[in-house]
C-alpha cells in the first residue's frame, strides 16, 4: 500500500465522530471518502460525508459505529478488472477507488485525478543507446537524461506511463548507465512503482535485452524507446491490441509523400491508368510495441536483436502482428534538430 494512502482508511471499530474529524482534516481538493477495514485488513465498506449526513437525518449519533452509516455496496477494482469497468467508474465521477485483491485487501488506491487507466502490462524502456546522432549533447550525458522543460526525457515517459496505472518498470541500460540509475533511484524513491534495471554488457539491439528478464508479472509487455516524446493514448493502444487478439501491435506514425507529377500504372510498358500528383501515406515504426510475454521466447539470448526481427519471427510463425496509428503527437528525439523542436513543442502538447 502506498505511503500516504492510509489516511483514507478507518477501522470498522471507529465511531462516527472519528470519521468526521478525519474527513474534516482533509485538504481542499481531496476526495471526502474513507474506506472501512475490519481487523483482518479487509474492506467492508466506504464512508463519505454524504453517508454521514444521511445518517444524522435518520437519528444516528456521533458516538455510533461507522458501520451504521457505511456503504457496504462500495465501488472497487481488481487487478483483472476490464478497461470498460474502469471507464464506467470514471464516468460516474468517482474520485478514489480501492484496487483490492481476492481477499478484499487493498493493494492500492486509484486516484482518478491523476490516473487515466490501469493497464495490466510490464513496461520496458530501452535506454541503452549512445545517442551518437545527438552529439555534442550526449558527449557526457546519456541520451535519456537530456532535459525537456527541466526534466529528463526518460522521466517524462515514466511519468506518463504511471498515469495509465503501470507499476512494473524495467529500464534497459548500457551507455553511462550509472547516471540513469542514480537519477531514477532518487527521483522515484517512495513512489508507488517498482523499477528494475536490465544491464546490457554488449549492445543487444532495440529489443534483445527484453529476454534478460527471468519472468514478467503480466501477460503483456509494453516496450518503448526512451528518447520519444509522444502523447499516444496508451489505453486506446492496449484496448485495440486486446480486442483484435493480437500477438504483437506496433505503434506507427504517418509519413506523407506528395508526388508532384503524374504516376502511371503500367503492365510491361503499357499505360493502364494514371494518377495526377498523388499523395501516398506510409506507416512507419514509432518505437512503441505491445506483445504477449509468452513470445519473449522468440528473442535469442545474448544476441543483438531488433524489434523488426521479432515482428518478422512472429509473422513467420503464423502469429498476428498489427499496427496502431498514433493520432496525436510523436517525435523521435534522435537529432539536434529534433531535440530543439521537442524543447519548443513540449510547452504546447496536451498530455
mmCIF file of C-alpha atoms in Angstrom:
data_model
loop_
_atom_site.group_PDB
_atom_site.id
_atom_site.type_symbol
_atom_site.label_atom_id
_atom_site.label_comp_id
_atom_site.label_asym_id
_atom_site.label_seq_id
_atom_site.Cartn_x
_atom_site.Cartn_y
_atom_site.Cartn_z
ATOM 1 C CA UNK A 1 0.000 0.000 0.000
ATOM 2 C CA UNK A 2 1.366 3.399 -0.977
ATOM 3 C CA UNK A 3 2.585 5.603 1.865
ATOM 4 C CA UNK A 4 0.104 8.460 2.391
ATOM 5 C CA UNK A 5 -2.942 6.435 1.387
ATOM 6 C CA UNK A 6 -3.546 5.181 4.913
ATOM 7 C CA UNK A 7 -5.267 8.479 5.655
ATOM 8 C CA UNK A 8 -8.200 7.127 3.644
ATOM 9 C CA UNK A 9 -8.543 4.040 5.884
ATOM 10 C CA UNK A 10 -10.574 3.746 9.060
ATOM 11 C CA UNK A 11 -11.303 0.819 11.361
ATOM 12 C CA UNK A 12 -14.771 -0.690 11.482
ATOM 13 C CA UNK A 13 -14.494 -0.273 15.284
ATOM 14 C CA UNK A 14 -14.264 3.532 14.979
ATOM 15 C CA UNK A 15 -17.147 5.816 15.828
ATOM 16 C CA UNK A 16 -18.650 8.428 13.528
ATOM 17 C CA UNK A 17 -17.023 11.265 15.490
ATOM 18 C CA UNK A 18 -13.570 9.988 14.438
ATOM 19 C CA UNK A 19 -14.686 9.736 10.814
ATOM 20 C CA UNK A 20 -15.992 13.324 10.864
ATOM 21 C CA UNK A 21 -12.695 14.581 12.286
ATOM 22 C CA UNK A 22 -10.702 12.609 9.721
ATOM 23 C CA UNK A 23 -12.727 13.891 6.768
ATOM 24 C CA UNK A 24 -12.706 17.440 8.135
ATOM 25 C CA UNK A 25 -8.898 17.335 8.216
ATOM 26 C CA UNK A 26 -8.675 16.582 4.505
ATOM 27 C CA UNK A 27 -7.223 19.400 2.463
ATOM 28 C CA UNK A 28 -9.118 21.180 -0.295
ATOM 29 C CA UNK A 29 -9.431 19.022 -3.384
ATOM 30 C CA UNK A 30 -9.142 15.701 -1.583
ATOM 31 C CA UNK A 31 -11.846 13.099 -2.063
ATOM 32 C CA UNK A 32 -14.104 13.101 1.005
ATOM 33 C CA UNK A 33 -14.197 9.339 1.452
ATOM 34 C CA UNK A 34 -12.900 6.750 3.902
ATOM 35 C CA UNK A 35 -12.631 3.003 3.370
ATOM 36 C CA UNK A 36 -13.667 0.922 6.334
ATOM 37 C CA UNK A 37 -11.420 -2.031 7.199
ATOM 38 C CA UNK A 38 -12.045 -4.903 9.577
ATOM 39 C CA UNK A 39 -9.436 -6.378 11.921
ATOM 40 C CA UNK A 40 -8.111 -8.586 9.098
ATOM 41 C CA UNK A 41 -7.468 -5.542 6.903
ATOM 42 C CA UNK A 42 -10.328 -6.341 4.528
ATOM 43 C CA UNK A 43 -12.518 -3.625 3.067
ATOM 44 C CA UNK A 44 -16.047 -3.913 4.406
ATOM 45 C CA UNK A 45 -17.456 -0.589 3.219
ATOM 46 C CA UNK A 46 -16.903 3.003 2.218
ATOM 47 C CA UNK A 47 -17.892 6.152 4.059
ATOM 48 C CA UNK A 48 -18.424 9.637 2.632
ATOM 49 C CA UNK A 49 -19.505 12.912 4.171
ATOM 50 C CA UNK A 50 -22.843 12.342 2.413
ATOM 51 C CA UNK A 51 -23.276 8.967 4.113
ATOM 52 C CA UNK A 52 -22.673 10.618 7.482
ATOM 53 C CA UNK A 53 -25.171 13.438 6.817
ATOM 54 C CA UNK A 54 -27.828 10.951 5.770
ATOM 55 C CA UNK A 55 -27.124 9.017 8.971
ATOM 56 C CA UNK A 56 -27.657 12.125 11.090
ATOM 57 C CA UNK A 57 -31.029 12.705 9.415
ATOM 58 C CA UNK A 58 -32.007 9.195 10.493
ATOM 59 C CA UNK A 59 -31.018 9.873 14.104
ATOM 60 C CA UNK A 60 -27.560 8.306 14.151
ATOM 61 C CA UNK A 61 -25.205 9.987 16.656
ATOM 62 C CA UNK A 62 -21.531 10.903 16.686
ATOM 63 C CA UNK A 63 -20.728 8.105 19.107
ATOM 64 C CA UNK A 64 -22.367 5.404 16.999
ATOM 65 C CA UNK A 65 -20.249 2.981 14.978
ATOM 66 C CA UNK A 66 -19.190 3.853 11.451
ATOM 67 C CA UNK A 67 -20.771 0.548 10.486
ATOM 68 C CA UNK A 68 -24.205 2.124 10.973
ATOM 69 C CA UNK A 69 -23.697 4.573 8.101
ATOM 70 C CA UNK A 70 -21.074 2.996 5.842
ATOM 71 C CA UNK A 71 -21.944 1.844 2.340
ATOM 72 C CA UNK A 72 -21.398 -1.902 2.059
ATOM 73 C CA UNK A 73 -22.005 -1.766 -1.718
ATOM 74 C CA UNK A 74 -18.832 0.199 -2.318
ATOM 75 C CA UNK A 75 -17.120 0.510 -5.687
ATOM 76 C CA UNK A 76 -13.825 -1.283 -6.197
ATOM 77 C CA UNK A 77 -11.451 -2.567 -8.856
ATOM 78 C CA UNK A 78 -9.379 -5.719 -9.106
ATOM 79 C CA UNK A 79 -6.131 -6.304 -10.983
ATOM 80 C CA UNK A 80 -8.012 -8.065 -13.758
ATOM 81 C CA UNK A 81 -10.868 -5.558 -13.986
ATOM 82 C CA UNK A 82 -11.671 -4.826 -17.649
ATOM 83 C CA UNK A 83 -10.895 -1.403 -19.042
ATOM 84 C CA UNK A 84 -14.605 -0.911 -19.674
ATOM 85 C CA UNK A 85 -15.246 -1.127 -15.912
ATOM 86 C CA UNK A 86 -12.563 1.480 -15.249
ATOM 87 C CA UNK A 87 -14.130 3.798 -17.827
ATOM 88 C CA UNK A 88 -17.554 3.304 -16.254
ATOM 89 C CA UNK A 89 -16.333 4.243 -12.788
ATOM 90 C CA UNK A 90 -14.558 7.305 -14.166
ATOM 91 C CA UNK A 91 -17.748 8.362 -15.946
ATOM 92 C CA UNK A 92 -19.600 8.284 -12.605
ATOM 93 C CA UNK A 93 -17.210 10.980 -11.371
ATOM 94 C CA UNK A 94 -15.772 8.789 -8.626
ATOM 95 C CA UNK A 95 -12.520 10.257 -7.345
ATOM 96 C CA UNK A 96 -10.828 7.402 -5.472
ATOM 97 C CA UNK A 97 -11.392 3.675 -5.878
ATOM 98 C CA UNK A 98 -9.683 0.855 -3.957
ATOM 99 C CA UNK A 99 -7.851 -1.749 -6.007
ATOM 100 C CA UNK A 100 -8.324 -4.926 -3.977
ATOM 101 C CA UNK A 101 -7.053 -8.494 -4.115
ATOM 102 C CA UNK A 102 -9.113 -11.676 -3.870
ATOM 103 C CA UNK A 103 -9.133 -11.372 -0.059
ATOM 104 C CA UNK A 104 -10.653 -7.869 -0.292
ATOM 105 C CA UNK A 105 -7.443 -6.299 0.969
ATOM 106 C CA UNK A 106 -6.336 -3.026 -0.567
ATOM 107 C CA UNK A 107 -3.410 -3.257 -2.970
ATOM 108 C CA UNK A 108 -3.500 0.479 -3.575
ATOM 109 C CA UNK A 109 -5.934 3.334 -4.032
ATOM 110 C CA UNK A 110 -6.577 4.607 -7.533
ATOM 111 C CA UNK A 111 -6.990 8.370 -7.678
ATOM 112 C CA UNK A 112 -8.703 9.266 -10.955
ATOM 113 C CA UNK A 113 -7.486 12.832 -10.585
ATOM 114 C CA UNK A 114 -4.027 11.552 -11.527
ATOM 115 C CA UNK A 115 -4.665 8.125 -13.084
ATOM 116 C CA UNK A 116 -6.211 7.766 -16.545
ATOM 117 C CA UNK A 117 -6.480 3.974 -16.504
ATOM 118 C CA UNK A 118 -4.954 0.781 -15.096
ATOM 119 C CA UNK A 119 -3.146 -1.177 -17.778
ATOM 120 C CA UNK A 120 -2.006 -4.673 -16.714
ATOM 121 C CA UNK A 121 1.329 -4.599 -18.520
ATOM 122 C CA UNK A 122 5.013 -4.629 -17.650
ATOM 123 C CA UNK A 123 6.824 -1.672 -19.204
ATOM 124 C CA UNK A 124 10.316 -1.998 -20.667
ATOM 125 C CA UNK A 125 12.046 1.273 -21.511
ATOM 126 C CA UNK A 126 15.005 0.968 -23.857
ATOM 127 C CA UNK A 127 17.621 3.431 -22.545
ATOM 128 C CA UNK A 128 20.950 1.900 -23.529
ATOM 129 C CA UNK A 129 21.783 3.788 -26.724
ATOM 130 C CA UNK A 130 24.825 6.030 -27.080
ATOM 131 C CA UNK A 131 22.989 8.856 -28.821
ATOM 132 C CA UNK A 132 25.671 9.250 -31.489
ATOM 133 C CA UNK A 133 23.427 11.378 -33.717
ATOM 134 C CA UNK A 134 22.818 13.787 -30.825
ATOM 135 C CA UNK A 135 26.433 14.724 -30.240
ATOM 136 C CA UNK A 136 27.732 17.019 -28.808
ATOM 137 C CA UNK A 137 24.765 16.971 -26.362
ATOM 138 C CA UNK A 138 25.458 13.336 -25.490
ATOM 139 C CA UNK A 139 29.238 13.603 -25.048
ATOM 140 C CA UNK A 140 28.882 13.383 -21.261
ATOM 141 C CA UNK A 141 25.131 12.875 -20.786
ATOM 142 C CA UNK A 142 23.191 9.725 -21.725
ATOM 143 C CA UNK A 143 20.512 10.477 -24.293
ATOM 144 C CA UNK A 144 17.560 9.573 -21.995
ATOM 145 C CA UNK A 145 18.830 12.153 -19.481
ATOM 146 C CA UNK A 146 18.648 15.126 -21.844
ATOM 147 C CA UNK A 147 16.161 17.574 -20.387
ATOM 148 C CA UNK A 148 12.871 18.849 -21.722
ATOM 149 C CA UNK A 149 11.252 21.554 -19.616
ATOM 150 C CA UNK A 150 13.746 20.876 -16.786
ATOM 151 C CA UNK A 151 13.043 17.130 -16.664
ATOM 152 C CA UNK A 152 14.883 14.239 -18.373
ATOM 153 C CA UNK A 153 13.204 12.688 -21.405
ATOM 154 C CA UNK A 154 13.025 9.296 -19.702
ATOM 155 C CA UNK A 155 11.222 10.807 -16.696
ATOM 156 C CA UNK A 156 8.567 12.280 -18.986
ATOM 157 C CA UNK A 157 7.918 8.801 -20.343
ATOM 158 C CA UNK A 158 7.855 7.104 -16.938
ATOM 159 C CA UNK A 159 5.532 9.752 -15.500
ATOM 160 C CA UNK A 160 3.134 9.393 -18.400
ATOM 161 C CA UNK A 161 3.093 5.602 -18.166
ATOM 162 C CA UNK A 162 2.366 5.968 -14.444
ATOM 163 C CA UNK A 163 -0.787 7.918 -15.305
ATOM 164 C CA UNK A 164 -2.007 4.749 -17.025
ATOM 165 C CA UNK A 165 -1.596 2.790 -13.799
ATOM 166 C CA UNK A 166 1.539 0.936 -14.880
ATOM 167 C CA UNK A 167 3.585 -0.151 -11.858
ATOM 168 C CA UNK A 168 6.310 -2.518 -13.113
ATOM 169 C CA UNK A 169 9.167 -0.865 -14.971
ATOM 170 C CA UNK A 170 12.287 -2.420 -16.466
ATOM 171 C CA UNK A 171 14.890 0.058 -17.683
ATOM 172 C CA UNK A 172 17.373 -1.378 -20.189
ATOM 173 C CA UNK A 173 20.669 0.479 -19.704
ATOM 174 C CA UNK A 174 24.215 0.353 -21.035
ATOM 175 C CA UNK A 175 25.963 3.605 -22.034
ATOM 176 C CA UNK A 176 26.550 5.851 -18.980
ATOM 177 C CA UNK A 177 24.109 3.645 -17.079
ATOM 178 C CA UNK A 178 25.243 4.884 -13.655
ATOM 179 C CA UNK A 179 23.848 8.359 -14.401
ATOM 180 C CA UNK A 180 20.459 6.960 -15.363
ATOM 181 C CA UNK A 181 20.241 4.577 -12.399
ATOM 182 C CA UNK A 182 21.300 7.255 -9.912
ATOM 183 C CA UNK A 183 18.703 9.722 -11.175
ATOM 184 C CA UNK A 184 15.801 7.264 -11.308
ATOM 185 C CA UNK A 185 16.557 5.787 -7.882
ATOM 186 C CA UNK A 186 16.443 9.267 -6.364
ATOM 187 C CA UNK A 187 13.540 10.662 -8.398
ATOM 188 C CA UNK A 188 11.197 7.714 -7.829
ATOM 189 C CA UNK A 189 12.135 6.755 -4.293
ATOM 190 C CA UNK A 190 8.927 6.297 -2.307
ATOM 191 C CA UNK A 191 6.750 6.346 -5.417
ATOM 192 C CA UNK A 192 4.232 3.557 -5.852
ATOM 193 C CA UNK A 193 6.131 1.853 -8.672
ATOM 194 C CA UNK A 194 8.794 -0.828 -8.981
ATOM 195 C CA UNK A 195 11.860 -0.063 -11.115
ATOM 196 C CA UNK A 196 14.350 -2.775 -12.067
ATOM 197 C CA UNK A 197 17.324 -2.459 -14.375
ATOM 198 C CA UNK A 198 18.366 -4.621 -17.293
ATOM 199 C CA UNK A 199 22.097 -4.053 -17.628
ATOM 200 C CA UNK A 200 23.476 -4.809 -21.083
ATOM 201 C CA UNK A 201 27.192 -5.547 -21.323
ATOM 202 C CA UNK A 202 27.099 -5.504 -25.111
ATOM 203 C CA UNK A 203 24.509 -3.749 -27.279
ATOM 204 C CA UNK A 204 21.575 -6.111 -27.865
ATOM 205 C CA UNK A 205 19.619 -4.108 -30.402
ATOM 206 C CA UNK A 206 16.260 -2.431 -29.969
ATOM 207 C CA UNK A 207 14.549 -5.322 -28.165
ATOM 208 C CA UNK A 208 17.159 -8.001 -27.384
ATOM 209 C CA UNK A 209 17.516 -7.081 -23.713
ATOM 210 C CA UNK A 210 13.844 -7.901 -23.089
ATOM 211 C CA UNK A 211 14.951 -11.558 -22.983
ATOM 212 C CA UNK A 212 17.207 -10.876 -19.969
ATOM 213 C CA UNK A 213 14.274 -10.685 -17.527
ATOM 214 C CA UNK A 214 13.602 -14.036 -15.837
ATOM 215 C CA UNK A 215 9.841 -13.640 -15.718
ATOM 216 C CA UNK A 216 7.290 -10.911 -16.302
ATOM 217 C CA UNK A 217 4.332 -10.468 -13.954
ATOM 218 C CA UNK A 218 1.733 -9.606 -16.577
ATOM 219 C CA UNK A 219 0.532 -11.350 -19.716
ATOM 220 C CA UNK A 220 1.563 -8.439 -21.913
ATOM 221 C CA UNK A 221 4.674 -6.295 -22.273
ATOM 222 C CA UNK A 222 4.877 -2.682 -23.410
ATOM 223 C CA UNK A 223 8.251 -1.730 -24.889
ATOM 224 C CA UNK A 224 9.075 1.900 -25.628
ATOM 225 C CA UNK A 225 12.198 3.734 -26.707
ATOM 226 C CA UNK A 226 13.326 6.198 -24.061
ATOM 227 C CA UNK A 227 14.018 9.034 -26.491
ATOM 228 C CA UNK A 228 10.440 9.565 -27.666
ATOM 229 C CA UNK A 229 8.150 12.492 -26.970
ATOM 230 C CA UNK A 230 4.555 11.468 -27.566
ATOM 231 C CA UNK A 231 1.032 11.823 -26.245
ATOM 232 C CA UNK A 232 -0.122 8.479 -27.612
ATOM 233 C CA UNK A 233 -3.239 7.188 -25.857
ATOM 234 C CA UNK A 234 -1.784 4.086 -24.225
ATOM 235 C CA UNK A 235 -5.225 2.919 -23.089
ATOM 236 C CA UNK A 236 -6.576 3.039 -26.641
ATOM 237 C CA UNK A 237 -3.425 1.272 -27.864
ATOM 238 C CA UNK A 238 -3.870 -1.505 -25.291
ATOM 239 C CA UNK A 239 -7.639 -1.908 -25.787
ATOM 240 C CA UNK A 240 -7.255 -2.132 -29.568
ATOM 241 C CA UNK A 241 -4.477 -4.696 -29.186
ATOM 242 C CA UNK A 242 -6.603 -6.864 -26.867
ATOM 243 C CA UNK A 243 -9.821 -6.523 -28.876
ATOM 244 C CA UNK A 244 -8.036 -7.725 -32.014
ATOM 245 C CA UNK A 245 -6.390 -10.566 -30.083
ATOM 246 C CA UNK A 246 -3.025 -9.540 -31.495
ATOM 247 C CA UNK A 247 0.214 -11.306 -30.728
ATOM 248 C CA UNK A 248 2.032 -8.017 -31.259
ATOM 249 C CA UNK A 249 0.966 -4.460 -32.010
ATOM 250 C CA UNK A 250 3.323 -1.769 -33.282
ATOM 251 C CA UNK A 251 2.562 1.916 -32.830
ATOM 252 C CA UNK A 252 3.119 3.791 -36.081
ATOM 253 C CA UNK A 253 3.305 7.350 -37.339
ATOM 254 C CA UNK A 254 2.320 8.586 -40.775
ATOM 255 C CA UNK A 255 4.727 9.689 -43.460
ATOM 256 C CA UNK A 256 3.043 11.580 -46.278
ATOM 257 C CA UNK A 257 4.726 11.670 -49.681
ATOM 258 C CA UNK A 258 3.451 14.168 -52.247
ATOM 259 C CA UNK A 259 4.432 13.300 -55.803
ATOM 260 C CA UNK A 260 4.448 16.449 -57.953
ATOM 261 C CA UNK A 261 3.964 14.537 -61.194
ATOM 262 C CA UNK A 262 1.530 12.074 -62.735
ATOM 263 C CA UNK A 263 2.156 8.460 -61.683
ATOM 264 C CA UNK A 264 1.426 5.744 -64.225
ATOM 265 C CA UNK A 265 0.020 2.291 -63.540
ATOM 266 C CA UNK A 266 1.610 0.014 -66.151
ATOM 267 C CA UNK A 267 1.703 -3.562 -67.385
ATOM 268 C CA UNK A 268 5.065 -4.130 -69.027
ATOM 269 C CA UNK A 269 5.336 -0.882 -70.985
ATOM 270 C CA UNK A 270 1.628 -0.344 -71.473
ATOM 271 C CA UNK A 271 -0.007 2.505 -69.510
ATOM 272 C CA UNK A 272 -3.211 1.182 -67.912
ATOM 273 C CA UNK A 273 -4.102 4.302 -65.917
ATOM 274 C CA UNK A 274 -2.535 7.197 -64.093
ATOM 275 C CA UNK A 275 -2.988 9.390 -61.036
ATOM 276 C CA UNK A 276 -2.182 13.076 -61.286
ATOM 277 C CA UNK A 277 0.095 14.367 -58.490
ATOM 278 C CA UNK A 278 -0.909 11.701 -55.936
ATOM 279 C CA UNK A 279 -0.284 11.696 -52.199
ATOM 280 C CA UNK A 280 0.803 8.458 -50.562
ATOM 281 C CA UNK A 281 0.586 7.655 -46.851
ATOM 282 C CA UNK A 282 3.058 5.206 -45.336
ATOM 283 C CA UNK A 283 3.039 3.845 -41.793
ATOM 284 C CA UNK A 284 6.418 3.802 -40.068
ATOM 285 C CA UNK A 285 7.648 2.208 -36.858
ATOM 286 C CA UNK A 286 7.220 4.590 -33.896
ATOM 287 C CA UNK A 287 9.325 2.573 -31.425
ATOM 288 C CA UNK A 288 6.422 1.518 -29.167
ATOM 289 C CA UNK A 289 5.286 -2.109 -29.001
ATOM 290 C CA UNK A 290 2.810 -4.340 -27.199
ATOM 291 C CA UNK A 291 3.210 -8.102 -27.303
ATOM 292 C CA UNK A 292 2.373 -11.193 -25.303
ATOM 293 C CA UNK A 293 5.005 -12.031 -22.715
ATOM 294 C CA UNK A 294 4.923 -15.657 -23.862
ATOM 295 C CA UNK A 295 6.589 -14.505 -27.094
ATOM 296 C CA UNK A 296 9.762 -13.435 -25.281
ATOM 297 C CA UNK A 297 10.949 -16.974 -26.022
ATOM 298 C CA UNK A 298 11.402 -15.990 -29.678
ATOM 299 C CA UNK A 299 14.088 -13.448 -28.722
ATOM 300 C CA UNK A 300 17.518 -15.148 -28.770
ATOM 301 C CA UNK A 301 19.589 -14.899 -25.607
ATOM 302 C CA UNK A 302 22.676 -12.692 -25.623
ATOM 303 C CA UNK A 303 22.377 -11.679 -29.270
ATOM 304 C CA UNK A 304 21.679 -8.394 -30.988
ATOM 305 C CA UNK A 305 18.033 -8.479 -31.929
ATOM 306 C CA UNK A 306 15.802 -5.665 -33.133
ATOM 307 C CA UNK A 307 12.049 -5.170 -32.838
ATOM 308 C CA UNK A 308 11.711 -5.609 -36.585
ATOM 309 C CA UNK A 309 13.317 -9.056 -36.190
ATOM 310 C CA UNK A 310 10.673 -10.036 -33.638
ATOM 311 C CA UNK A 311 7.887 -8.843 -35.944
ATOM 312 C CA UNK A 312 9.278 -10.986 -38.760
ATOM 313 C CA UNK A 313 9.736 -14.008 -36.478
ATOM 314 C CA UNK A 314 6.166 -13.798 -35.233
ATOM 315 C CA UNK A 315 4.783 -13.497 -38.754
ATOM 316 C CA UNK A 316 6.913 -16.431 -39.903
ATOM 317 C CA UNK A 317 5.466 -18.473 -37.033
ATOM 318 C CA UNK A 318 1.899 -17.707 -38.018
ATOM 319 C CA UNK A 319 1.331 -15.100 -35.325
ATOM 320 C CA UNK A 320 -0.710 -11.938 -35.740
ATOM 321 C CA UNK A 321 1.109 -8.579 -35.847
ATOM 322 C CA UNK A 322 -0.786 -5.352 -36.455
ATOM 323 C CA UNK A 323 -0.086 -1.637 -36.359
ATOM 324 C CA UNK A 324 -1.726 1.154 -34.375
ATOM 325 C CA UNK A 325 -1.601 4.643 -35.950
ATOM 326 C CA UNK A 326 -0.749 7.356 -33.409
ATOM 327 C CA UNK A 327 -3.378 10.063 -33.726
ATOM 328 C CA UNK A 328 -1.594 12.602 -31.570
ATOM 329 C CA UNK A 329 1.942 13.926 -31.245
ATOM 330 C CA UNK A 330 5.064 11.821 -31.813
ATOM 331 C CA UNK A 331 8.709 12.800 -32.165
ATOM 332 C CA UNK A 332 11.915 10.786 -32.160
ATOM 333 C CA UNK A 333 14.466 12.926 -30.298
ATOM 334 C CA UNK A 334 17.385 11.465 -32.210
ATOM 335 C CA UNK A 335 18.987 14.546 -33.759
ATOM 336 C CA UNK A 336 19.905 18.028 -32.524
ATOM 337 C CA UNK A 337 17.180 19.467 -34.763
ATOM 338 C CA UNK A 338 14.512 17.247 -33.222
ATOM 339 C CA UNK A 339 15.820 17.928 -29.738
ATOM 340 C CA UNK A 340 15.391 21.668 -30.309
ATOM 341 C CA UNK A 341 11.915 21.032 -31.721
ATOM 342 C CA UNK A 342 10.966 18.942 -28.670
ATOM 343 C CA UNK A 343 12.153 21.700 -26.328
ATOM 344 C CA UNK A 344 9.735 24.091 -28.047
ATOM 345 C CA UNK A 345 6.843 21.680 -28.598
ATOM 346 C CA UNK A 346 6.611 20.286 -25.072
ATOM 347 C CA UNK A 347 5.119 23.533 -23.815
ATOM 348 C CA UNK A 348 2.118 23.128 -26.105
ATOM 349 C CA UNK A 349 1.443 19.377 -26.180
ATOM 350 C CA UNK A 350 -1.667 18.168 -24.359
ATOM 351 C CA UNK A 351 -0.716 15.062 -22.416
#
